[in-house]
mmCIF file of C-alpha atoms and ligand atoms in Angstrom:
data_model
loop_
_atom_site.group_PDB
_atom_site.id
_atom_site.type_symbol
_atom_site.label_atom_id
_atom_site.label_comp_id
_atom_site.label_asym_id
_atom_site.label_seq_id
_atom_site.Cartn_x
_atom_site.Cartn_y
_atom_site.Cartn_z
ATOM 1 C CA MET A 28 85.944 36.612 147.721
ATOM 2 C CA SER A 29 88.051 35.317 144.851
ATOM 3 C CA TYR A 30 90.781 32.717 144.914
ATOM 4 C CA SER A 31 94.025 33.224 143.030
ATOM 5 C CA PRO A 32 96.477 30.387 142.384
ATOM 6 C CA SER A 33 98.986 32.120 144.638
ATOM 7 C CA SER A 34 96.575 32.193 147.589
ATOM 8 C CA PRO A 35 98.384 30.857 150.677
ATOM 9 C CA ILE A 36 95.224 28.867 151.509
ATOM 10 C CA LEU A 37 95.729 26.855 148.346
ATOM 11 C CA CYS A 38 99.509 26.556 148.696
ATOM 12 C CA HIS A 39 100.126 25.484 152.255
ATOM 13 C CA SER A 40 99.235 21.992 153.225
ATOM 14 C CA PRO A 41 100.362 21.112 156.733
ATOM 15 C CA ARG A 42 102.730 18.190 156.937
ATOM 16 C CA VAL A 43 103.034 15.638 159.707
ATOM 17 C CA THR A 44 105.906 13.160 159.850
ATOM 18 C CA VAL A 45 105.287 9.896 161.674
ATOM 19 C CA ILE A 46 108.509 8.068 162.540
ATOM 20 C CA GLY A 47 107.876 4.353 162.961
ATOM 21 C CA ALA A 48 105.322 2.862 160.573
ATOM 22 C CA GLY A 49 104.240 0.082 162.911
ATOM 23 C CA LYS A 50 100.795 -0.394 164.418
ATOM 24 C CA VAL A 51 100.520 2.994 166.137
ATOM 25 C CA GLY A 52 102.345 4.937 163.400
ATOM 26 C CA SER A 53 100.375 3.529 160.471
ATOM 27 C CA THR A 54 97.015 3.854 162.251
ATOM 28 C CA LEU A 55 97.888 7.437 163.160
ATOM 29 C CA ALA A 56 98.785 8.185 159.532
ATOM 30 C CA GLN A 57 95.396 6.825 158.500
ATOM 31 C CA ARG A 58 93.526 8.913 161.094
ATOM 32 C CA ILE A 59 95.365 12.140 160.193
ATOM 33 C CA ALA A 60 94.781 11.701 156.467
ATOM 34 C CA GLU A 61 91.176 10.535 156.727
ATOM 35 C CA LYS A 62 90.343 13.449 159.038
ATOM 36 C CA ASN A 63 91.852 15.611 156.300
ATOM 37 C CA LEU A 64 94.218 17.267 158.768
ATOM 38 C CA ALA A 65 97.545 17.151 156.924
ATOM 39 C CA ASP A 66 99.775 15.410 154.415
ATOM 40 C CA VAL A 67 101.620 12.577 156.125
ATOM 41 C CA VAL A 68 105.170 11.272 155.721
ATOM 42 C CA LEU A 69 105.496 7.778 157.154
ATOM 43 C CA LEU A 70 109.100 6.777 157.893
ATOM 44 C CA ASP A 71 110.509 3.440 159.018
ATOM 45 C CA ILE A 72 113.842 1.624 158.899
ATOM 46 C CA VAL A 73 112.268 -1.385 157.211
ATOM 47 C CA GLU A 74 112.691 -0.960 153.471
ATOM 48 C CA GLY A 75 109.520 -1.014 151.385
ATOM 49 C CA MET A 76 107.154 -1.279 154.357
ATOM 50 C CA PRO A 77 106.279 2.421 154.794
ATOM 51 C CA GLN A 78 106.125 2.801 151.009
ATOM 52 C CA GLY A 79 103.649 -0.092 150.786
ATOM 53 C CA LEU A 80 101.500 1.242 153.621
ATOM 54 C CA ALA A 81 101.469 4.715 152.086
ATOM 55 C CA LEU A 82 100.395 3.332 148.708
ATOM 56 C CA ASP A 83 97.647 1.282 150.362
ATOM 57 C CA LEU A 84 96.381 4.379 152.214
ATOM 58 C CA MET A 85 96.559 6.459 149.006
ATOM 59 C CA GLU A 86 94.443 3.866 147.196
ATOM 60 C CA ALA A 87 91.665 4.419 149.758
ATOM 61 C CA ARG A 88 91.523 8.191 149.209
ATOM 62 C CA GLY A 89 88.729 8.140 146.616
ATOM 63 C CA ILE A 90 86.587 6.001 148.912
ATOM 64 C CA GLU A 91 87.390 7.863 152.116
ATOM 65 C CA LEU A 92 86.925 11.187 150.354
ATOM 66 C CA HIS A 93 90.067 13.056 151.240
ATOM 67 C CA HIS A 94 92.897 14.483 149.177
ATOM 68 C CA ARG A 95 95.856 14.229 151.562
ATOM 69 C CA GLN A 96 99.201 13.025 150.265
ATOM 70 C CA ILE A 97 100.682 10.065 152.151
ATOM 71 C CA THR A 98 104.350 9.331 151.476
ATOM 72 C CA GLY A 99 106.241 6.281 152.687
ATOM 73 C CA THR A 100 110.009 6.565 153.049
ATOM 74 C CA ASN A 101 113.232 5.365 154.670
ATOM 75 C CA SER A 102 114.903 8.753 154.219
ATOM 76 C CA TYR A 103 114.757 11.709 156.616
ATOM 77 C CA ALA A 104 115.268 14.067 153.671
ATOM 78 C CA ASP A 105 111.624 13.359 152.731
ATOM 79 C CA THR A 106 110.433 14.593 156.130
ATOM 80 C CA ALA A 107 111.824 18.114 155.612
ATOM 81 C CA ASN A 108 109.836 21.095 156.886
ATOM 82 C CA SER A 109 107.210 19.144 158.783
ATOM 83 C CA ASP A 110 104.851 21.078 161.045
ATOM 84 C CA VAL A 111 104.515 18.200 163.494
ATOM 85 C CA VAL A 112 106.801 15.188 164.006
ATOM 86 C CA VAL A 113 105.509 12.176 165.915
ATOM 87 C CA ILE A 114 107.990 9.570 167.145
ATOM 88 C CA THR A 115 106.502 6.075 167.483
ATOM 89 C CA ALA A 116 109.655 4.181 166.483
ATOM 90 C CA GLY A 117 110.677 1.437 168.849
ATOM 91 C CA PHE A 118 109.432 -1.825 170.188
ATOM 92 C CA PRO A 119 106.155 -2.454 172.003
ATOM 93 C CA ARG A 120 105.754 -4.540 175.133
ATOM 94 C CA LYS A 121 105.396 -8.295 175.074
ATOM 95 C CA PRO A 122 103.216 -10.077 177.681
ATOM 96 C CA GLY A 123 104.808 -9.896 181.137
ATOM 97 C CA MET A 124 107.211 -7.164 180.030
ATOM 98 C CA SER A 125 107.155 -3.821 181.860
ATOM 99 C CA ARG A 126 107.500 -0.491 180.086
ATOM 100 C CA ASP A 127 110.895 -0.075 181.703
ATOM 101 C CA ASP A 128 112.118 -3.323 180.127
ATOM 102 C CA LEU A 129 111.809 -1.459 176.883
ATOM 103 C CA LEU A 130 114.054 1.297 178.159
ATOM 104 C CA MET A 131 117.400 0.331 176.735
ATOM 105 C CA MET A 132 116.105 -0.867 173.386
ATOM 106 C CA ASN A 133 114.009 2.195 172.710
ATOM 107 C CA ALA A 134 116.316 4.900 174.096
ATOM 108 C CA LYS A 135 118.795 4.499 171.260
ATOM 109 C CA ILE A 136 116.068 4.457 168.629
ATOM 110 C CA VAL A 137 114.302 7.559 169.983
ATOM 111 C CA VAL A 138 117.491 9.612 170.361
ATOM 112 C CA GLU A 139 118.582 8.721 166.838
ATOM 113 C CA SER A 140 115.126 9.463 165.389
ATOM 114 C CA ALA A 141 114.908 12.812 167.206
ATOM 115 C CA ASN A 142 118.420 13.832 166.112
ATOM 116 C CA ARG A 143 117.764 13.010 162.495
ATOM 117 C CA ALA A 144 114.292 14.562 162.377
ATOM 118 C CA ILE A 145 115.320 17.880 163.960
ATOM 119 C CA ALA A 146 118.011 18.355 161.312
ATOM 120 C CA HIS A 147 115.278 18.461 158.657
ATOM 121 C CA SER A 148 112.377 19.982 160.631
ATOM 122 C CA PRO A 149 113.867 22.448 163.130
ATOM 123 C CA ASN A 150 110.603 24.378 163.486
ATOM 124 C CA ALA A 151 108.258 21.462 164.038
ATOM 125 C CA ILE A 152 106.371 20.538 167.189
ATOM 126 C CA TYR A 153 107.447 17.115 168.424
ATOM 127 C CA ILE A 154 105.242 14.470 170.047
ATOM 128 C CA VAL A 155 106.881 11.362 171.488
ATOM 129 C CA VAL A 156 104.813 8.167 171.757
ATOM 130 C CA THR A 157 107.458 5.458 172.280
ATOM 131 C CA ASN A 158 107.612 3.771 175.707
ATOM 132 C CA PRO A 159 108.664 4.216 178.433
ATOM 133 C CA LEU A 160 106.977 7.444 177.498
ATOM 134 C CA ASP A 161 108.022 10.046 180.050
ATOM 135 C CA VAL A 162 111.683 9.021 179.865
ATOM 136 C CA MET A 163 111.743 8.793 176.053
ATOM 137 C CA THR A 164 110.281 12.312 175.859
ATOM 138 C CA TYR A 165 113.033 13.576 178.161
ATOM 139 C CA LEU A 166 115.711 11.952 175.979
ATOM 140 C CA ALA A 167 114.192 13.385 172.800
ATOM 141 C CA TRP A 168 114.105 16.829 174.427
ATOM 142 C CA GLN A 169 117.786 16.548 175.354
ATOM 143 C CA ALA A 170 118.722 15.306 171.898
ATOM 144 C CA THR A 171 116.874 18.087 170.058
ATOM 145 C CA GLY A 172 117.483 20.996 172.432
ATOM 146 C CA LEU A 173 113.908 22.152 171.740
ATOM 147 C CA PRO A 174 112.170 24.718 173.948
ATOM 148 C CA ARG A 175 109.643 23.106 176.263
ATOM 149 C CA ASP A 176 106.586 24.345 174.400
ATOM 150 C CA ARG A 177 107.560 22.406 171.261
ATOM 151 C CA ILE A 178 108.128 18.916 172.634
ATOM 152 C CA MET A 179 105.788 16.685 174.617
ATOM 153 C CA GLY A 180 104.753 13.097 175.160
ATOM 154 C CA MET A 181 101.442 11.369 174.494
ATOM 155 C CA ALA A 182 100.061 9.220 177.310
ATOM 156 C CA GLY A 183 97.613 11.199 179.443
ATOM 157 C CA VAL A 184 95.077 11.465 176.635
ATOM 158 C CA LEU A 185 95.134 7.677 176.267
ATOM 159 C CA ASP A 186 95.030 6.950 180.001
ATOM 160 C CA SER A 187 92.176 9.444 180.389
ATOM 161 C CA ALA A 188 90.334 7.851 177.444
ATOM 162 C CA ARG A 189 90.609 4.484 179.168
ATOM 163 C CA PHE A 190 89.323 5.918 182.460
ATOM 164 C CA GLN A 191 86.533 7.628 180.492
ATOM 165 C CA THR A 192 85.602 4.296 178.886
ATOM 166 C CA PHE A 193 85.525 2.373 182.167
ATOM 167 C CA ILE A 194 83.447 5.095 183.884
ATOM 168 C CA ALA A 195 80.962 5.081 180.994
ATOM 169 C CA MET A 196 80.757 1.266 181.021
ATOM 170 C CA GLU A 197 80.243 1.150 184.798
ATOM 171 C CA LEU A 198 77.522 3.812 184.845
ATOM 172 C CA GLY A 199 75.917 2.772 181.555
ATOM 173 C CA VAL A 200 76.272 6.286 180.119
ATOM 174 C CA CYS A 201 77.532 7.602 176.813
ATOM 175 C CA PRO A 202 81.358 7.960 176.832
ATOM 176 C CA THR A 203 81.146 11.376 175.201
ATOM 177 C CA ASP A 204 79.318 12.627 178.308
ATOM 178 C CA VAL A 205 82.268 11.550 180.442
ATOM 179 C CA ASN A 206 85.331 13.730 180.983
ATOM 180 C CA ALA A 207 88.173 11.985 182.749
ATOM 181 C CA MET A 208 91.539 13.296 183.903
ATOM 182 C CA VAL A 209 94.643 11.186 184.480
ATOM 183 C CA LEU A 210 97.975 12.807 185.392
ATOM 184 C CA GLY A 211 101.437 11.502 186.208
ATOM 185 C CA SER A 212 103.647 8.949 184.526
ATOM 186 C CA HIS A 213 102.450 6.517 181.876
ATOM 187 C CA GLY A 214 102.682 3.386 183.971
ATOM 188 C CA ASP A 215 101.550 1.726 187.146
ATOM 189 C CA LEU A 216 102.057 4.990 189.050
ATOM 190 C CA MET A 217 99.751 7.101 186.896
ATOM 191 C CA VAL A 218 97.401 9.370 188.838
ATOM 192 C CA PRO A 219 93.721 9.144 187.839
ATOM 193 C CA LEU A 220 91.808 12.042 189.411
ATOM 194 C CA PRO A 221 88.211 11.053 190.274
ATOM 195 C CA ARG A 222 87.494 14.525 191.728
ATOM 196 C CA TYR A 223 88.197 16.054 188.330
ATOM 197 C CA SER A 224 86.404 13.342 186.343
ATOM 198 C CA THR A 225 82.776 14.094 185.547
ATOM 199 C CA VAL A 226 79.644 12.963 183.760
ATOM 200 C CA ASN A 227 78.342 16.121 182.104
ATOM 201 C CA GLY A 228 79.815 18.229 184.884
ATOM 202 C CA ILE A 229 78.842 15.937 187.787
ATOM 203 C CA PRO A 230 81.969 14.618 189.568
ATOM 204 C CA ILE A 231 81.994 10.813 189.578
ATOM 205 C CA THR A 232 82.558 10.993 193.341
ATOM 206 C CA GLU A 233 78.854 12.022 193.496
ATOM 207 C CA LEU A 234 77.779 9.042 191.403
ATOM 208 C CA MET A 235 79.755 6.078 192.774
ATOM 209 C CA ASP A 236 81.131 4.977 196.108
ATOM 210 C CA GLU A 237 84.878 4.809 196.750
ATOM 211 C CA SER A 238 85.286 1.088 196.182
ATOM 212 C CA ARG A 239 83.622 1.204 192.749
ATOM 213 C CA ILE A 240 85.814 4.155 191.762
ATOM 214 C CA GLU A 241 88.941 2.383 193.044
ATOM 215 C CA ARG A 242 88.114 -0.619 190.846
ATOM 216 C CA LEU A 243 87.932 1.637 187.763
ATOM 217 C CA VAL A 244 91.149 3.423 188.760
ATOM 218 C CA GLU A 245 92.940 0.067 189.027
ATOM 219 C CA ARG A 246 91.639 -1.075 185.664
ATOM 220 C CA THR A 247 92.855 2.201 184.143
ATOM 221 C CA ARG A 248 96.321 1.758 185.664
ATOM 222 C CA ASN A 249 96.380 -1.712 184.180
ATOM 223 C CA GLY A 250 94.737 -0.628 180.896
ATOM 224 C CA GLY A 251 97.729 -1.174 178.603
ATOM 225 C CA ALA A 252 98.668 -4.509 180.179
ATOM 226 C CA GLU A 253 95.072 -5.765 179.902
ATOM 227 C CA VAL A 254 95.182 -5.282 176.134
ATOM 228 C CA VAL A 255 98.708 -6.754 175.846
ATOM 229 C CA ALA A 256 97.641 -9.865 177.786
ATOM 230 C CA LEU A 257 94.690 -10.421 175.466
ATOM 231 C CA MET A 258 96.545 -9.727 172.211
ATOM 232 C CA LYS A 259 99.592 -11.834 173.142
ATOM 233 C CA THR A 260 101.713 -10.136 170.464
ATOM 234 C CA GLY A 261 102.039 -6.353 170.237
ATOM 235 C CA SER A 262 100.240 -3.748 172.309
ATOM 236 C CA ALA A 263 97.277 -1.403 171.960
ATOM 237 C CA PHE A 264 97.284 0.825 168.916
ATOM 238 C CA PHE A 265 93.777 2.002 167.959
ATOM 239 C CA ALA A 266 93.181 4.128 171.071
ATOM 240 C CA PRO A 267 96.850 5.253 171.190
ATOM 241 C CA ALA A 268 96.620 6.442 167.573
ATOM 242 C CA SER A 269 93.313 8.245 168.250
ATOM 243 C CA SER A 270 94.829 9.889 171.327
ATOM 244 C CA THR A 271 97.869 11.116 169.403
ATOM 245 C CA CYS A 272 95.630 12.354 166.604
ATOM 246 C CA VAL A 273 93.664 14.526 169.059
ATOM 247 C CA MET A 274 96.930 16.234 170.030
ATOM 248 C CA VAL A 275 98.014 16.700 166.403
ATOM 249 C CA GLU A 276 94.591 18.149 165.585
ATOM 250 C CA SER A 277 94.623 20.604 168.479
ATOM 251 C CA ILE A 278 98.036 21.855 167.318
ATOM 252 C CA LEU A 279 97.289 22.052 163.590
ATOM 253 C CA LEU A 280 93.879 23.676 164.057
ATOM 254 C CA ASN A 281 95.058 25.836 166.974
ATOM 255 C CA GLN A 282 92.173 24.533 169.078
ATOM 256 C CA SER A 283 93.803 25.201 172.441
ATOM 257 C CA ARG A 284 92.245 22.035 173.843
ATOM 258 C CA LEU A 285 92.991 21.252 177.476
ATOM 259 C CA LEU A 286 94.635 17.827 177.383
ATOM 260 C CA PRO A 287 96.846 15.904 179.784
ATOM 261 C CA VAL A 288 100.254 15.576 178.092
ATOM 262 C CA ALA A 289 103.760 14.767 179.272
ATOM 263 C CA ALA A 290 105.230 18.272 179.568
ATOM 264 C CA TYR A 291 108.554 19.594 180.831
ATOM 265 C CA LEU A 292 107.997 21.142 184.248
ATOM 266 C CA GLU A 293 109.918 24.083 185.634
ATOM 267 C CA GLY A 294 108.472 24.220 189.134
ATOM 268 C CA GLU A 295 104.786 23.592 188.418
ATOM 269 C CA TYR A 296 103.304 21.108 190.890
ATOM 270 C CA GLY A 297 106.573 21.461 192.847
ATOM 271 C CA LEU A 298 108.426 19.492 190.141
ATOM 272 C CA LYS A 299 111.420 20.467 188.025
ATOM 273 C CA ASP A 300 113.478 19.091 185.138
ATOM 274 C CA ILE A 301 111.115 16.251 184.341
ATOM 275 C CA PHE A 302 108.494 15.318 181.726
ATOM 276 C CA ILE A 303 105.278 14.137 183.372
ATOM 277 C CA GLY A 304 101.569 14.151 182.516
ATOM 278 C CA VAL A 305 99.813 17.406 183.449
ATOM 279 C CA PRO A 306 96.908 19.324 181.852
ATOM 280 C CA CYS A 307 98.108 21.653 179.069
ATOM 281 C CA HIS A 308 96.520 23.868 176.458
ATOM 282 C CA LEU A 309 97.705 22.656 173.038
ATOM 283 C CA GLY A 310 97.662 25.100 170.156
ATOM 284 C CA ALA A 311 99.618 26.278 167.141
ATOM 285 C CA ARG A 312 102.672 27.053 169.280
ATOM 286 C CA GLY A 313 102.560 23.660 170.961
ATOM 287 C CA ILE A 314 102.120 23.767 174.730
ATOM 288 C CA GLU A 315 100.568 27.199 175.184
ATOM 289 C CA ARG A 316 100.064 26.846 178.937
ATOM 290 C CA VAL A 317 100.552 24.303 181.701
ATOM 291 C CA LEU A 318 97.496 24.374 183.959
ATOM 292 C CA GLU A 319 98.234 23.962 187.649
ATOM 293 C CA LEU A 320 95.275 22.232 189.276
ATOM 294 C CA SER A 321 94.871 22.430 193.016
ATOM 295 C CA LEU A 322 95.516 18.943 194.359
ATOM 296 C CA THR A 323 94.783 17.355 197.724
ATOM 297 C CA ASP A 324 97.772 16.133 199.749
ATOM 298 C CA THR A 325 97.050 12.552 198.636
ATOM 299 C CA GLU A 326 96.833 13.483 194.936
ATOM 300 C CA SER A 327 99.948 15.627 195.145
ATOM 301 C CA SER A 328 101.960 12.925 196.886
ATOM 302 C CA ALA A 329 100.833 10.371 194.248
ATOM 303 C CA LEU A 330 102.083 12.752 191.531
ATOM 304 C CA HIS A 331 105.405 13.155 193.336
ATOM 305 C CA THR A 332 105.790 9.384 193.740
ATOM 306 C CA SER A 333 105.131 9.045 190.024
ATOM 307 C CA ALA A 334 107.766 11.728 189.313
ATOM 308 C CA GLN A 335 110.335 9.975 191.534
ATOM 309 C CA ALA A 336 109.969 6.788 189.479
ATOM 310 C CA ILE A 337 110.505 8.739 186.239
ATOM 311 C CA ARG A 338 113.513 10.530 187.731
ATOM 312 C CA LYS A 339 115.057 7.211 188.788
ATOM 313 C CA THR A 340 114.736 5.835 185.263
ATOM 314 C CA ILE A 341 116.144 9.032 183.742
ATOM 315 C CA ASP A 342 119.156 8.787 186.067
ATOM 316 C CA LYS A 343 119.609 5.134 185.162
ATOM 317 C CA ILE A 344 119.649 5.859 181.442
ATOM 318 C CA GLN A 345 121.846 8.948 181.847
ATOM 319 C CA ASP A 346 124.463 6.791 183.545
ATOM 320 C CA ILE A 347 124.515 4.509 180.551
ATOM 321 C CA PHE A 348 124.343 7.082 177.766
ATOM 322 C CA SER A 349 126.091 10.375 178.262
ATOM 323 C CA ILE A 350 123.843 12.549 176.161
ATOM 324 C CA GLY A 351 124.568 16.261 176.535
ATOM 325 C CA VAL A 352 121.656 18.474 177.573
ATOM 326 C CA GLY A 353 120.480 20.529 174.596
HETATM 327 O O1 LIG B 413 100.572 5.761 175.412
HETATM 328 C C1 LIG B 413 101.577 5.562 174.786
HETATM 329 N N1 LIG B 413 102.542 6.476 174.770
HETATM 330 C C2 LIG B 413 101.757 4.323 174.018
HETATM 331 C C3 LIG B 413 103.083 3.943 173.623
HETATM 332 C C4 LIG B 413 100.644 3.566 173.578
HETATM 333 C C5 LIG B 413 100.833 2.501 172.725
HETATM 334 C C6 LIG B 413 102.133 2.111 172.217
HETATM 335 N N2 LIG B 413 103.206 2.736 172.901
HETATM 336 C C7 LIG B 413 104.570 2.508 172.414
HETATM 337 O O2 LIG B 413 104.713 3.013 171.077
HETATM 338 C C8 LIG B 413 104.998 1.080 172.312
HETATM 339 O O3 LIG B 413 105.350 0.544 173.567
HETATM 340 C C9 LIG B 413 106.192 1.218 171.381
HETATM 341 O O4 LIG B 413 107.323 1.646 172.118
HETATM 342 C C10 LIG B 413 105.760 2.326 170.406
HETATM 343 C C11 LIG B 413 105.279 1.794 169.049
HETATM 344 O O5 LIG B 413 104.266 0.846 169.228
HETATM 345 P P1 LIG B 413 103.731 -0.004 167.985
HETATM 346 O O6 LIG B 413 102.662 -0.878 168.501
HETATM 347 O O7 LIG B 413 103.455 0.892 166.837
HETATM 348 O O8 LIG B 413 105.022 -0.892 167.665
HETATM 349 P P2 LIG B 413 105.396 -1.612 166.267
HETATM 350 O O9 LIG B 413 104.145 -2.017 165.555
HETATM 351 O O10 LIG B 413 106.396 -2.655 166.595
HETATM 352 O O11 LIG B 413 106.077 -0.463 165.421
HETATM 353 C C12 LIG B 413 107.315 0.080 165.743
HETATM 354 C C13 LIG B 413 107.958 0.459 164.443
HETATM 355 C C14 LIG B 413 108.333 -0.750 163.573
HETATM 356 O O12 LIG B 413 107.736 -0.653 162.305
HETATM 357 C C15 LIG B 413 109.869 -0.670 163.494
HETATM 358 O O13 LIG B 413 110.402 -1.120 162.239
HETATM 359 C C16 LIG B 413 110.071 0.834 163.670
HETATM 360 O O14 LIG B 413 109.166 1.195 164.707
HETATM 361 N N3 LIG B 413 111.449 1.190 164.037
HETATM 362 C C17 LIG B 413 112.054 2.283 163.548
HETATM 363 N N4 LIG B 413 111.615 3.227 162.686
HETATM 364 C C18 LIG B 413 112.499 4.217 162.377
HETATM 365 N N5 LIG B 413 113.740 4.285 162.869
HETATM 366 C C19 LIG B 413 114.202 3.346 163.735
HETATM 367 N N6 LIG B 413 115.449 3.435 164.222
HETATM 368 C C20 LIG B 413 113.347 2.290 164.099
HETATM 369 N N7 LIG B 413 113.471 1.205 164.909
HETATM 370 C C21 LIG B 413 112.302 0.534 164.867
#
């Protein structure tokens, strides 16, 4: 096989825009570039900051052995024709603050970011990270008018990674042998599913009694707050960036990984017109399929309770902003 300079392999470098160059955004940019997945455009409203971070990351390329271009900018024109756009812009929680406290502040930022990004990257796949996650994803979907396969929220991968970690720590096993599944909203009403969480195929319900599992479930529900309380300023960003990167990777490499993501439901799980965490296959077209697991009555009612809380917050924000459905 010979390569010519016009070979599409040599010409096309995927491009990921990360809006918000804070802790999550900048760490995500680093992960994407150092995994050699795509060129990255890092955008923030703070002048000079994304440019400085991009330069710093570029200066590590020779050491980290990758050739990806990282651009820092304050202009959406530089994000044009991205394959994936990740929205992390907004404010994180402070100690004692709930995710919903962030609602008003972040809604405006996410809607503006989504509106401006879609004008330059109409064909991209969009991943929302900003909290409160399920509601922000809904607002970004309304603002962009995207079909449901091309817009989703990141939370389930992170919540499942936390559950995975706590299971591994409790049983003294390697975390890579643990598969954990957490559905529902990203918040206190998330729905960890012990029946579908395994150690190399063995359900954890076979390995621990109910009270031990319940302790791990509670710690998972409280996972974000536990980190916030320890850090005092800012919230978790290493695991959130890794979790978002897994989604970006599955899309760019068309891996069709089965991951819990906040997806728009049209009747699946008996839920409609809502973004909530459910298992989805992620590939080159975005959400290729929403997988409908069979749930017990208790699991299903927990998912519905979670959905009601999201719906309430969506209604609250809709009353305040009158954003037309796309
Ligand atoms: O599981 C999840 N989905 C989450 C979500 C896990 C971790 C963090 N989660 C949320 O992501 C968190 O609650 C926040 O709402 C976002 C971003 O968290 P991060 O820790 O990265 O916050 P930072 O460090 O404060 O960064 C936010 C950046 C900061 O640089 C601001 O200047 C920028 O966002 N910002 C903007 N950029 C572009 N455009 C606008 N309008 C804008 N406003 C603020």
